[in-house]
Short mmCIF file of C-alpha atoms in Angstrom, two decimals:
data_model
loop_
_atom_site.label_atom_id
_atom_site.label_comp_id
_atom_site.label_asym_id
_atom_site.label_seq_id
_atom_site.Cartn_x
_atom_site.Cartn_y
_atom_site.Cartn_z
CA MET N 1 0.19 -103.46 84.73
CA VAL N 2 0.29 -101.42 81.56
CA ALA N 3 0.44 -97.61 81.77
CA THR N 4 -2.17 -96.11 79.54
CA GLY N 5 -2.40 -92.68 77.93
CA SER N 6 -5.44 -90.40 77.81
CA PHE N 7 -7.13 -92.58 75.14
CA GLY N 8 -6.58 -95.96 76.77
CA MET N 9 -3.65 -96.86 74.54
CA PRO N 10 -0.27 -97.94 75.91
CA ASP N 11 2.37 -95.17 76.08
CA ASP N 12 4.88 -97.35 74.17
CA ASP N 13 2.81 -97.53 70.99
CA PRO N 14 5.16 -98.46 68.07
CA ARG N 15 3.11 -96.49 65.47
CA PRO N 16 4.35 -92.97 64.77
CA PRO N 17 1.76 -90.20 65.14
CA PRO N 18 0.13 -89.10 61.87
CA PRO N 19 1.69 -86.07 60.28
CA PRO N 20 -0.26 -82.81 60.83
CA GLY N 21 -2.08 -80.99 58.03
CA ARG N 22 -2.82 -82.09 54.57
CA PHE N 23 -0.88 -85.39 54.80
CA ALA N 24 -3.20 -86.51 57.56
CA ASP N 25 -6.39 -85.46 55.82
CA ASP N 26 -6.18 -85.51 52.02
CA LEU N 27 -2.91 -87.23 51.31
CA ALA N 28 -3.08 -90.04 53.85
CA GLY N 29 -0.64 -92.76 53.05
CA LEU N 30 1.89 -90.60 51.19
CA ASP N 31 5.32 -89.89 52.53
CA PRO N 32 5.49 -86.31 53.80
CA ASN N 33 9.27 -86.32 53.28
CA ASP N 34 8.87 -87.09 49.52
CA PRO N 35 9.64 -83.93 47.45
CA GLU N 36 6.94 -84.81 44.88
CA ALA N 37 4.31 -85.35 47.58
CA ARG N 38 5.24 -82.03 49.17
CA ALA N 39 5.01 -80.28 45.81
CA PHE N 40 1.59 -81.80 45.25
CA ALA N 41 0.45 -80.71 48.72
CA GLU N 42 1.57 -77.11 47.97
CA HIS N 43 -0.26 -77.27 44.70
CA LEU N 44 -3.44 -78.35 46.47
CA ASP N 45 -3.00 -75.49 49.02
CA ARG N 46 -2.76 -72.98 46.12
CA VAL N 47 -5.76 -74.44 44.32
CA GLU N 48 -7.98 -74.46 47.37
CA ARG N 49 -7.03 -71.02 48.58
CA VAL N 50 -10.03 -68.70 48.80
CA ARG N 51 -9.62 -64.93 48.57
CA PRO N 52 -12.08 -62.08 48.38
CA GLY N 53 -12.68 -61.48 44.69
CA PHE N 54 -13.26 -57.76 44.42
CA THR N 55 -11.01 -56.18 46.99
CA VAL N 56 -7.54 -54.71 46.79
CA GLU N 57 -6.20 -57.55 48.85
CA GLY N 58 -7.69 -60.07 46.42
CA TYR N 59 -6.16 -58.37 43.42
CA ILE N 60 -2.73 -58.06 45.07
CA GLY N 61 -2.93 -61.76 46.08
CA GLY N 62 -3.75 -62.63 42.44
CA VAL N 63 -0.74 -60.66 41.26
CA GLY N 64 1.39 -62.50 43.84
CA ASP N 65 0.09 -65.85 42.60
CA PHE N 66 0.93 -64.81 39.06
CA ALA N 67 4.44 -63.83 40.04
CA ASP N 68 4.99 -67.09 41.92
CA ALA N 69 3.77 -69.13 39.01
CA ALA N 70 5.97 -67.18 36.56
CA ASN N 71 8.99 -67.85 38.83
CA ARG N 72 8.27 -71.59 38.85
CA LEU N 73 8.03 -71.68 34.99
CA GLY N 74 10.99 -71.91 32.73
CA GLY N 75 11.95 -71.34 29.16
CA HIS N 76 9.53 -69.62 26.76
CA ARG N 77 6.69 -69.58 29.24
CA ARG N 78 8.67 -67.46 31.69
CA LEU N 79 9.62 -65.17 28.79
CA THR N 80 5.96 -64.85 27.80
CA ALA N 81 5.05 -63.98 31.40
CA GLY N 82 7.76 -61.26 31.40
CA ILE N 83 6.53 -59.85 28.07
CA LEU N 84 2.96 -59.80 29.43
CA VAL N 85 4.09 -57.84 32.55
CA ALA N 86 6.11 -55.43 30.34
CA LEU N 87 3.04 -54.81 28.14
CA ILE N 88 0.81 -54.13 31.20
CA LEU N 89 3.39 -51.70 32.58
CA LEU N 90 3.63 -50.01 29.19
CA GLY N 91 -0.11 -49.50 29.14
CA VAL N 92 0.00 -48.00 32.67
CA VAL N 93 2.82 -45.65 31.68
CA ILE N 94 0.90 -44.49 28.53
CA ALA N 95 -2.33 -43.95 30.58
CA VAL N 96 -0.43 -41.89 33.23
CA TRP N 97 1.30 -39.87 30.43
CA ASP N 98 -1.98 -39.09 28.74
CA THR N 99 -3.53 -38.09 32.04
CA LEU N 100 -0.66 -35.71 32.84
CA VAL N 101 -0.78 -34.17 29.40
CA PHE N 102 -4.55 -33.61 29.70
CA ILE N 103 -4.10 -31.96 33.09
CA PHE N 104 -1.35 -29.65 31.98
CA THR N 105 -3.08 -28.62 28.81
CA THR N 106 -6.30 -27.94 30.68
CA LEU N 107 -4.51 -25.85 33.42
CA PHE N 108 -2.08 -23.98 31.27
CA ALA N 109 -3.68 -23.60 27.88
#
């Protein structure tokens, strides 16, 4: 007599169980141990991620995605991302300086 599992299949089934997650759903048939397949699965996870658009958490998540993408890049693209961040920070510093100057001139002049 053959011992059966909960689904009526023998316990000594030679097939390995399907991998969990994306490799079982979208990437069926790809090797989950392949580095290129894993990178593609991570790419799909980033593309399909849904965040609230107009909240602080959404903006912070977008900045985090930008930082992760800049860290994955190399060469002139990474330098361009660094220059962009420096220009944004320069704009923030100038806006804060102008605000402080306005406040002090209004209070003490």
